[in-house]
Amino acid sequence: MTLSIPFDNSYARLPETFHARLDPARVAAPELIAFNTVLAEELGVSGTDDPLLAAIFAGNMPAEGAEPLAQIYAGHQFGGFSPQLGDGRALLLGEVVDRNGLRRDIQLKGSGPTPFSRRGDGRAALGPVLREYVLSEAMHALGVPTTRALAAVRTGEDVYRETILPGAIFTRVASSHIRVGTFQLFASRQQYAELQQLFEYTRERHYPEAKTPGDLLAAVCQRQAELVAQWMSLGFIHGVMNTDNCTLSGETIDYGPCAFMDQYHPDTVYSSIDQHGRYAYQAQADIIVWNMAQLATAMVPLVQDQEAAVTEFTEIINAMPNLIRGAWLTRFGAKLGLAAPQPEDARLIADLLHLMQTGGSDFTNTFRALATGSARDEITDRAAYEPWHARWQERIASEDAPEARMRAANPAFIPRNHRVEQMIAAAMQGDESLFHHLNAVLSRPYDDQPEAEELRRPPLPSEVVQATFCGT
Ligand code: AMP
Ligand code: MG
């Protein structure tokens, strides 16, 4: 039996300045950990048995119709511009048009060195691969636009980090891998013909209704504003919002040091490399505006009248904080059960968050408890909670079915950090059961699952994860 992937590769048809073609490096002993059959079905991918899947998604056997390539891009990393980055350990196998008519990239991550590897080995360790698998699928189930997980394979080889770790390869599916940094690459190199081509390609693929560069910029800003508001409404901290990790499609990408917070605090940071809190929970709403300003800057050369472009783009960027506030209000309003939150409701939301912050309440469980009427059990300062509760009750008295709305906005289950760490530790010992259990429970995050109650529990003091790592 063979695997059939109906490839139709548009990025490979772009000029050589967009990518470097090369085949994945072979690995010693591919062994399939997981294959996402539901996603495969959606992609029109059909076949086959585990050994063949392992060989194909380890890069050992060429997938028919694939045209593997590493994409080139640039990007601001922690505010400093890196003029040339690129897929240093990833290869785009190609694209398929899925059952819904959407074009999707299929990419191997950890598939060996490329011309853009710099000092890296081109490989990925098992831990980060499983982490990305669980987190990206959980985000999808939570309703957040995100890249997806199609497969994870052990390589049977070691990778060398601070310690020796088992190697793995992740297969990522994305509606594209075009990044702010892709625009920045051509703009900074003054390759304006390529910049124009990238604009046309992005427009056709993601925003066919956009006529001008300004239209495209505004559409991306809209999606990114929605995305960040949604992250915040789930307590998600991306952790490395560099412009090379910021997509034009508006999908969440790059699950390196990201984490969901347990106790609510707006300054929460997990990433070990984010020492100044540039990408802290609350800072995400500001940094996305900064990232979009970098996109705007890179897009100015697309317009004949550059002065007019600067004026137009500045207006778009200046409008973004309001977009984010609006999206934030909609998301958090729904968390309180409100169908149409008004600007004055921001106070009600902020006051609850403040109560949660001062008492160190669990973000996820407190919001979930609102629907069941047990939120006061999650708040330390009961005396301060009661007047808030009364105000809230008064506000939702006229709402139709606020409980259902709250249940749909406040998940019972998130991939808690300590569980993800426990899952990785077990998998390193060869036990993949927690990995599969997490995936199963997190595929229905808004459902009560009494048998999985243990996964709702915040970490014990001994289980708290202090820092997360990129794992590169
Ligand atoms: P990230 O922090 O994962 O967004 O990666 C930043 C850049 O480093 C990207 O261009 C990656 O392709 C590259 N990179 C990360 N890890 C490795 C690795 N192990 N080998 C080669 N390149 C890498
Ligand atoms: Mg990246």
Coordinates of C-alpha atoms and ligand atoms in Angstrom, one line a residue:
M1 CA 0.0 0.0 0.0
T2 CA 1.2 3.5 -0.7
L3 CA 0.4 6.9 0.8
S4 CA -1.3 9.3 -1.5
I5 CA -0.9 13.0 -0.9
P6 CA -2.4 15.1 -3.6
F7 CA 0.3 17.7 -3.8
D8 CA -0.1 20.9 -5.7
N9 CA 3.0 23.1 -5.0
S10 CA 2.6 26.8 -5.6
Y11 CA 5.5 28.1 -3.4
A12 CA 7.9 25.9 -5.3
R13 CA 6.9 27.7 -8.5
L14 CA 8.0 31.1 -7.0
P15 CA 11.5 32.2 -8.1
E16 CA 14.7 30.7 -6.6
T17 CA 15.2 33.8 -4.4
F18 CA 12.2 32.5 -2.2
H19 CA 13.7 29.2 -1.2
A20 CA 16.4 26.5 -1.4
R21 CA 15.5 23.1 -2.7
L22 CA 16.8 20.0 -1.0
D23 CA 15.8 16.6 0.3
P24 CA 15.3 15.7 3.9
A25 CA 18.3 13.9 5.5
R26 CA 17.8 10.2 6.3
V27 CA 17.4 9.1 9.9
A28 CA 18.4 5.8 11.5
A29 CA 15.2 4.1 12.6
P30 CA 11.9 5.9 12.1
E31 CA 9.1 4.9 14.4
L32 CA 5.6 6.4 14.3
I33 CA 4.4 8.1 17.5
A34 CA 1.2 9.6 16.2
F35 CA -0.6 10.3 12.9
N36 CA -3.6 12.6 12.9
T37 CA -6.1 10.6 10.8
V38 CA -8.9 13.2 11.2
L39 CA -6.6 15.9 9.8
A40 CA -5.3 13.5 7.1
E41 CA -8.8 12.9 6.0
E42 CA -9.5 16.7 5.7
L43 CA -6.3 17.0 3.6
G44 CA -7.3 14.2 1.3
V45 CA -4.2 12.2 2.5
S46 CA -5.0 8.5 2.3
G47 CA -3.1 5.3 3.0
T48 CA -1.4 3.3 4.7
D49 CA 0.5 1.4 7.4
D50 CA 2.6 2.7 10.3
P51 CA 6.0 1.8 9.0
L52 CA 5.4 3.5 5.7
L53 CA 4.0 6.6 7.4
A54 CA 7.0 6.6 9.7
A55 CA 9.4 6.5 6.7
I56 CA 7.6 9.2 4.8
F57 CA 7.2 11.6 7.8
A58 CA 10.7 11.0 8.8
G59 CA 11.9 12.1 5.4
N60 CA 13.4 8.6 4.6
M61 CA 11.0 7.9 1.8
P62 CA 10.1 10.6 -0.7
A63 CA 6.4 11.4 -0.8
E64 CA 5.3 11.3 -4.4
G65 CA 4.7 14.8 -5.7
A66 CA 6.6 16.5 -2.9
E67 CA 9.1 19.2 -3.9
P68 CA 10.9 19.8 -0.6
L69 CA 12.3 23.2 0.0
A70 CA 13.5 25.4 2.8
Q71 CA 11.9 28.9 2.9
I72 CA 14.0 31.9 3.4
Y73 CA 12.9 34.8 5.6
A74 CA 14.2 37.4 8.0
G75 CA 12.8 38.8 11.2
H76 CA 13.1 40.8 14.3
Q77 CA 14.1 38.6 17.2
F78 CA 13.5 40.3 20.6
G79 CA 13.6 43.6 18.8
G80 CA 16.8 43.1 16.9
F81 CA 16.7 42.6 13.2
S82 CA 18.2 39.4 11.8
P83 CA 18.6 40.1 8.1
Q84 CA 18.5 36.4 7.2
L85 CA 16.8 33.5 8.9
G86 CA 14.9 30.8 7.1
D87 CA 13.9 27.2 7.7
G88 CA 17.0 25.9 9.5
R89 CA 15.5 22.6 10.4
A90 CA 12.3 22.4 8.4
L91 CA 11.3 21.6 4.9
L92 CA 8.1 22.3 3.1
L93 CA 7.2 19.1 1.4
G94 CA 4.5 20.9 -0.6
E95 CA 0.9 21.9 -0.5
V96 CA -2.5 20.3 -0.9
V97 CA -5.9 21.8 -1.5
D98 CA -8.0 20.4 1.3
R99 CA -11.6 19.1 1.3
N100 CA -12.8 22.7 1.9
G101 CA -10.8 24.1 -1.0
L102 CA -8.2 25.6 1.2
R103 CA -4.5 25.4 0.3
R104 CA -2.5 23.9 3.2
D105 CA 1.3 23.5 3.6
I106 CA 2.8 20.2 4.8
Q107 CA 6.1 20.8 6.5
L108 CA 8.6 18.5 8.2
K109 CA 10.3 20.0 11.2
G110 CA 13.6 18.5 12.4
S111 CA 14.4 17.0 9.0
G112 CA 18.1 18.0 8.9
P113 CA 20.3 20.9 8.1
T114 CA 19.5 23.4 5.3
P115 CA 21.4 26.3 3.9
F116 CA 19.7 28.4 6.6
S117 CA 20.7 26.3 9.6
R118 CA 23.5 28.7 10.7
R119 CA 25.1 26.9 13.7
G120 CA 22.1 24.6 14.3
D121 CA 22.0 20.9 13.6
G122 CA 18.7 20.9 11.7
R123 CA 17.2 18.5 14.2
A124 CA 14.4 18.5 16.8
A125 CA 14.3 16.7 20.1
L126 CA 11.4 14.5 21.2
G127 CA 10.1 16.8 23.9
P128 CA 9.5 19.9 21.8
V129 CA 7.9 17.7 19.1
L130 CA 5.4 16.2 21.5
R131 CA 4.8 19.6 23.0
E132 CA 4.0 21.2 19.7
Y133 CA 1.8 18.3 18.8
V134 CA -0.3 18.5 22.0
L135 CA -0.4 22.3 22.2
S136 CA -1.2 23.1 18.6
E137 CA -4.0 20.4 18.5
A138 CA -5.3 21.7 21.8
M139 CA -5.4 25.3 20.4
H140 CA -7.3 24.1 17.4
A141 CA -9.9 22.3 19.6
L142 CA -10.1 25.5 21.7
G143 CA -11.1 27.3 18.5
V144 CA -7.9 29.3 17.9
P145 CA -6.5 29.7 14.4
T146 CA -3.3 27.6 14.5
T147 CA -0.9 25.4 12.6
R148 CA -1.8 21.8 13.1
A149 CA -0.1 18.5 13.9
L150 CA -0.2 15.8 11.2
A151 CA 2.5 13.4 12.5
A152 CA 5.2 12.8 15.0
V153 CA 8.0 10.3 14.4
R154 CA 10.9 9.1 16.5
T155 CA 14.2 9.2 14.5
G156 CA 16.1 6.5 16.5
E157 CA 18.9 9.0 16.7
D158 CA 20.2 11.2 19.5
V159 CA 20.3 15.0 19.4
Y160 CA 22.8 16.9 21.4
R161 CA 21.5 19.8 23.5
E162 CA 22.5 20.5 27.1
T163 CA 22.0 16.8 27.4
I164 CA 21.7 14.0 24.9
L165 CA 18.0 13.6 23.9
P166 CA 16.0 11.4 21.7
G167 CA 15.4 12.9 18.3
A168 CA 12.0 13.3 16.5
I169 CA 10.4 14.9 13.5
F170 CA 7.2 16.8 13.6
T171 CA 4.9 17.2 10.6
R172 CA 3.2 20.6 10.6
V173 CA 0.3 21.7 8.6
A174 CA -0.3 25.4 8.1
S175 CA -2.5 27.5 5.8
S176 CA 0.8 28.9 4.8
H177 CA 4.2 29.7 6.3
I178 CA 4.4 33.3 5.1
R179 CA 5.7 35.4 7.9
V180 CA 6.1 39.1 8.6
G181 CA 9.8 38.2 8.3
T182 CA 9.3 37.0 4.7
F183 CA 8.2 40.5 3.7
Q184 CA 11.1 42.0 5.7
L185 CA 13.6 39.8 3.9
F186 CA 12.8 41.2 0.5
A187 CA 12.2 44.8 1.7
S188 CA 15.6 44.9 3.5
R189 CA 17.4 43.5 0.5
Q190 CA 15.6 46.0 -1.7
Q191 CA 14.4 43.1 -3.9
Y192 CA 11.2 44.9 -4.8
A193 CA 10.2 42.6 -7.7
E194 CA 10.2 39.7 -5.2
L195 CA 8.4 41.9 -2.7
Q196 CA 5.7 42.6 -5.2
Q197 CA 5.5 38.9 -6.1
L198 CA 5.2 37.9 -2.4
F199 CA 2.4 40.5 -2.0
E200 CA 0.5 39.1 -5.0
Y201 CA 1.0 35.5 -3.8
T202 CA -0.2 36.4 -0.2
R203 CA -3.2 38.3 -1.5
E204 CA -4.3 35.5 -3.8
R205 CA -3.8 32.8 -1.1
H206 CA -5.2 34.5 1.9
Y207 CA -7.0 37.8 1.1
P208 CA -8.4 37.7 -2.4
E209 CA -10.7 40.6 -1.5
A210 CA -7.8 42.9 -0.8
K211 CA -7.0 45.1 -3.7
T212 CA -4.1 47.2 -2.5
P213 CA -1.2 46.8 0.0
G214 CA -3.2 48.9 2.4
D215 CA -6.2 46.5 2.2
L216 CA -3.9 43.5 2.9
L217 CA -2.2 45.2 5.8
A218 CA -5.6 46.1 7.3
A219 CA -6.8 42.6 6.9
V220 CA -3.8 41.1 8.5
C221 CA -4.0 43.6 11.4
Q222 CA -7.6 42.5 11.9
R223 CA -6.8 38.8 12.1
Q224 CA -3.8 39.4 14.4
A225 CA -5.9 41.5 16.7
E226 CA -8.5 38.8 17.0
L227 CA -5.8 36.2 17.5
V228 CA -4.1 37.9 20.3
A229 CA -7.3 38.7 22.0
Q230 CA -8.2 35.0 21.8
W231 CA -4.9 34.0 23.2
M232 CA -5.4 36.3 26.1
S233 CA -8.9 35.1 26.7
L234 CA -7.4 31.6 27.2
G235 CA -4.4 32.6 29.3
F236 CA -2.1 31.7 26.5
I237 CA 1.4 33.1 26.4
H238 CA 3.1 32.6 23.1
G239 CA 6.5 33.4 24.5
V240 CA 8.4 34.3 21.3
M241 CA 6.5 36.7 19.2
N242 CA 9.4 37.5 16.9
T243 CA 8.3 38.8 13.5
D244 CA 9.5 35.5 12.0
N245 CA 6.9 33.8 14.2
C246 CA 4.1 36.0 13.1
T247 CA 2.1 34.8 10.1
L248 CA 0.2 36.7 7.4
S249 CA -2.6 34.2 7.7
G250 CA -3.3 35.0 11.3
E251 CA -2.6 31.5 12.5
T252 CA -0.7 30.8 15.7
I253 CA 2.7 29.4 14.8
D254 CA 5.9 28.2 16.6
Y255 CA 5.1 26.4 19.8
G256 CA 8.5 26.8 21.4
P257 CA 8.4 28.2 24.9
C258 CA 4.7 28.9 24.9
A259 CA 2.5 28.1 27.9
F260 CA -0.9 28.5 29.4
M261 CA -0.8 30.3 32.7
D262 CA -2.2 28.6 35.9
Q263 CA -2.4 31.5 38.4
Y264 CA -3.5 34.7 36.9
H265 CA -0.9 37.5 36.8
P266 CA -0.7 39.9 33.8
D267 CA 3.1 40.0 33.9
T268 CA 3.5 36.2 33.6
V269 CA 6.5 35.0 31.5
Y270 CA 7.6 31.4 31.1
S271 CA 10.2 31.5 28.4
S272 CA 13.7 31.1 29.7
I273 CA 15.0 33.5 27.0
D274 CA 12.5 36.3 27.6
Q275 CA 14.4 37.9 30.4
H276 CA 12.8 41.3 30.2
G277 CA 9.2 40.2 29.7
R278 CA 9.0 41.5 26.2
Y279 CA 6.5 38.8 25.4
A280 CA 4.7 38.6 28.8
Y281 CA 1.0 37.8 28.9
Q282 CA -0.2 41.3 29.0
A283 CA 2.5 42.7 26.7
Q284 CA 1.2 40.6 23.8
A285 CA -1.4 43.2 23.0
D286 CA 1.3 45.8 22.5
I287 CA 3.9 43.7 20.8
I288 CA 1.5 42.6 18.1
V289 CA 1.0 46.2 17.1
W290 CA 4.8 46.6 17.0
N291 CA 5.0 43.5 14.8
M292 CA 2.4 44.9 12.4
A293 CA 4.3 48.2 12.2
Q294 CA 7.3 46.2 11.0
L295 CA 5.0 44.6 8.3
A296 CA 3.8 48.0 7.4
T297 CA 7.3 49.3 7.0
A298 CA 8.3 46.4 4.8
M299 CA 5.2 47.0 2.6
V300 CA 5.8 50.7 1.9
P301 CA 8.0 50.0 -1.2
L302 CA 5.0 48.3 -2.7
V303 CA 3.3 51.6 -3.2
Q304 CA 4.3 54.2 -5.9
D305 CA 3.5 57.2 -3.7
Q306 CA 5.5 56.3 -0.6
E307 CA 4.5 59.3 1.3
A308 CA 0.8 58.5 0.8
A309 CA 1.6 54.9 1.8
V310 CA 3.2 56.0 5.0
T311 CA 0.2 58.1 5.9
E312 CA -2.3 55.3 5.1
F313 CA -0.3 52.6 6.9
T314 CA 0.2 54.7 9.9
E315 CA -3.5 55.1 10.2
I316 CA -4.0 51.4 10.0
I317 CA -1.4 50.7 12.7
N318 CA -2.8 53.5 14.9
A319 CA -6.2 51.9 14.7
M320 CA -5.0 48.6 15.9
P321 CA -5.1 49.1 19.7
N322 CA -8.8 49.8 19.3
L323 CA -9.3 46.7 17.3
I324 CA -7.6 44.7 20.0
R325 CA -9.6 46.3 22.8
G326 CA -12.8 45.5 20.9
A327 CA -11.8 41.9 20.3
W328 CA -10.7 41.6 23.9
L329 CA -14.0 42.9 25.1
T330 CA -15.9 40.5 23.0
R331 CA -13.9 37.5 24.2
F332 CA -13.8 38.4 27.9
G333 CA -17.4 39.5 27.7
A334 CA -18.4 36.1 26.5
K335 CA -16.4 34.6 29.4
L336 CA -18.8 36.5 31.7
G337 CA -21.8 35.4 29.7
L338 CA -22.4 38.6 27.8
A339 CA -23.7 38.4 24.2
A340 CA -23.0 42.0 23.4
P341 CA -20.5 43.5 25.9
Q342 CA -20.3 47.3 26.0
P343 CA -17.3 49.4 26.6
E344 CA -18.4 50.0 30.2
D345 CA -18.3 46.2 30.8
A346 CA -14.5 46.4 30.6
R347 CA -14.6 47.6 34.3
L348 CA -16.5 44.5 35.4
I349 CA -14.0 42.3 33.6
A350 CA -11.0 44.2 34.9
D351 CA -12.3 44.0 38.5
L352 CA -12.6 40.3 38.4
L353 CA -9.1 39.9 36.9
H354 CA -7.9 42.1 39.7
L355 CA -9.5 39.9 42.4
M356 CA -7.9 36.9 40.7
Q357 CA -4.5 38.5 40.5
T358 CA -4.3 39.6 44.2
G359 CA -5.4 36.1 45.4
G360 CA -3.4 34.1 42.8
S361 CA -6.6 32.4 41.4
D362 CA -6.3 29.8 38.7
F363 CA -7.2 31.6 35.4
T364 CA -8.9 28.7 33.7
N365 CA -10.8 27.2 36.7
T366 CA -12.1 30.6 37.9
F367 CA -13.7 31.4 34.6
R368 CA -15.1 27.9 34.2
A369 CA -16.5 28.1 37.7
L370 CA -18.6 31.2 36.7
A371 CA -20.9 29.0 34.8
T372 CA -21.5 26.6 37.7
G373 CA -21.9 29.4 40.3
S374 CA -18.8 28.3 42.2
A375 CA -16.4 31.1 41.3
R376 CA -16.3 32.4 44.8
D377 CA -14.5 29.2 45.8
E378 CA -11.6 30.2 43.5
I379 CA -11.2 33.7 44.9
T380 CA -9.2 34.2 48.1
D381 CA -10.8 37.5 49.1
R382 CA -14.4 36.4 49.5
A383 CA -15.5 39.7 51.0
A384 CA -14.3 41.6 47.9
Y385 CA -15.8 39.0 45.7
E386 CA -19.4 39.3 46.9
P387 CA -20.1 42.9 45.7
W388 CA -18.5 42.0 42.4
H389 CA -20.7 38.9 42.1
A390 CA -23.8 41.1 42.8
R391 CA -22.8 43.6 40.1
W392 CA -22.2 40.7 37.6
Q393 CA -25.5 39.0 38.4
E394 CA -27.3 42.2 37.9
R395 CA -25.6 42.7 34.5
I396 CA -26.3 39.2 33.2
A397 CA -29.9 39.1 34.5
S398 CA -31.3 40.2 31.1
E399 CA -29.0 37.8 29.1
D400 CA -30.4 34.9 27.3
A401 CA -28.7 31.6 28.2
P402 CA -25.5 33.1 29.7
E403 CA -24.4 29.8 31.1
A404 CA -24.1 28.1 27.7
R405 CA -22.1 31.1 26.5
M406 CA -19.8 30.9 29.4
R407 CA -19.3 27.2 28.9
A408 CA -18.4 27.8 25.3
A409 CA -15.9 30.5 26.2
N410 CA -14.3 29.1 29.3
P411 CA -12.7 25.7 28.7
A412 CA -12.5 23.1 31.4
F413 CA -9.3 21.7 30.0
I414 CA -6.1 23.4 28.8
P415 CA -2.7 21.8 28.3
R416 CA -1.4 22.6 31.7
N417 CA 2.4 23.1 31.8
H418 CA 3.1 20.5 34.5
R419 CA 1.1 17.9 32.6
V420 CA 3.0 18.7 29.4
E421 CA 6.2 18.3 31.3
Q422 CA 5.1 15.0 32.8
M423 CA 4.0 13.8 29.4
I424 CA 7.4 14.5 28.0
A425 CA 9.2 12.9 30.8
A426 CA 7.2 9.7 30.4
A427 CA 7.7 9.7 26.6
M428 CA 11.4 10.0 27.2
Q429 CA 11.1 6.7 29.1
G430 CA 9.2 5.2 26.3
D431 CA 5.7 5.6 27.7
E432 CA 3.5 7.5 25.3
S433 CA 0.2 6.9 27.1
L434 CA 0.0 10.3 28.7
F435 CA 0.7 11.9 25.3
H436 CA -2.3 10.1 23.8
H437 CA -4.5 10.7 26.9
L438 CA -3.8 14.5 26.8
N439 CA -4.6 14.6 23.1
A440 CA -7.9 12.7 23.6
V441 CA -9.1 14.9 26.6
L442 CA -7.9 18.2 25.0
S443 CA -9.8 17.4 21.8
R444 CA -13.0 18.3 23.7
P445 CA -11.8 21.1 26.0
Y446 CA -15.2 22.7 26.6
D447 CA -16.9 19.4 27.7
D448 CA -17.0 18.2 31.3
Q449 CA -15.1 15.0 31.4
P450 CA -15.4 13.8 35.0
E451 CA -13.1 10.9 34.4
A452 CA -10.3 13.3 33.4
E453 CA -10.8 15.7 36.4
E454 CA -7.2 15.2 37.4
L455 CA -6.1 17.2 34.3
R456 CA -8.1 20.2 35.6
R457 CA -6.1 20.4 38.8
P458 CA -3.6 23.3 39.0
P459 CA 0.0 22.2 39.8
L460 CA 1.0 21.4 43.3
P461 CA 3.8 23.6 44.5
S462 CA 6.3 20.8 43.6
E463 CA 4.8 20.5 40.1
V464 CA 4.9 24.2 39.1
V465 CA 6.9 24.8 35.9
Q466 CA 9.0 27.9 36.4
A467 CA 10.5 28.2 32.9
T468 CA 9.9 26.8 29.4
F469 CA 12.5 26.4 26.7
C470 CA 12.6 26.8 23.0
G471 CA 14.2 23.4 22.7
T472 CA 16.2 24.3 19.7
Ligands
AMP1 P1 12.5 29.6 16.4 O1 13.1 30.2 17.6 O2 12.1 28.2 16.5 O3 11.5 30.5 15.7 O4 13.8 29.5 15.4 C1 14.5 30.7 15.0 C2 15.4 30.3 13.8 O5 16.4 29.4 14.2 C3 14.7 29.7 12.6 O6 15.2 30.2 11.4 C4 14.9 28.2 12.8 O7 14.9 27.6 11.5 C5 16.3 28.2 13.4 N1 16.6 27.0 14.1 C6 16.0 26.7 15.3 N2 16.5 25.5 15.8 C7 17.3 25.0 14.8 C8 18.2 23.9 14.7 N3 18.2 22.9 15.6 N4 18.9 23.8 13.6 C9 19.0 24.7 12.7 N5 18.2 25.8 12.7 C10 17.4 26.0 13.8
MG2 MG 10.3 30.3 14.2

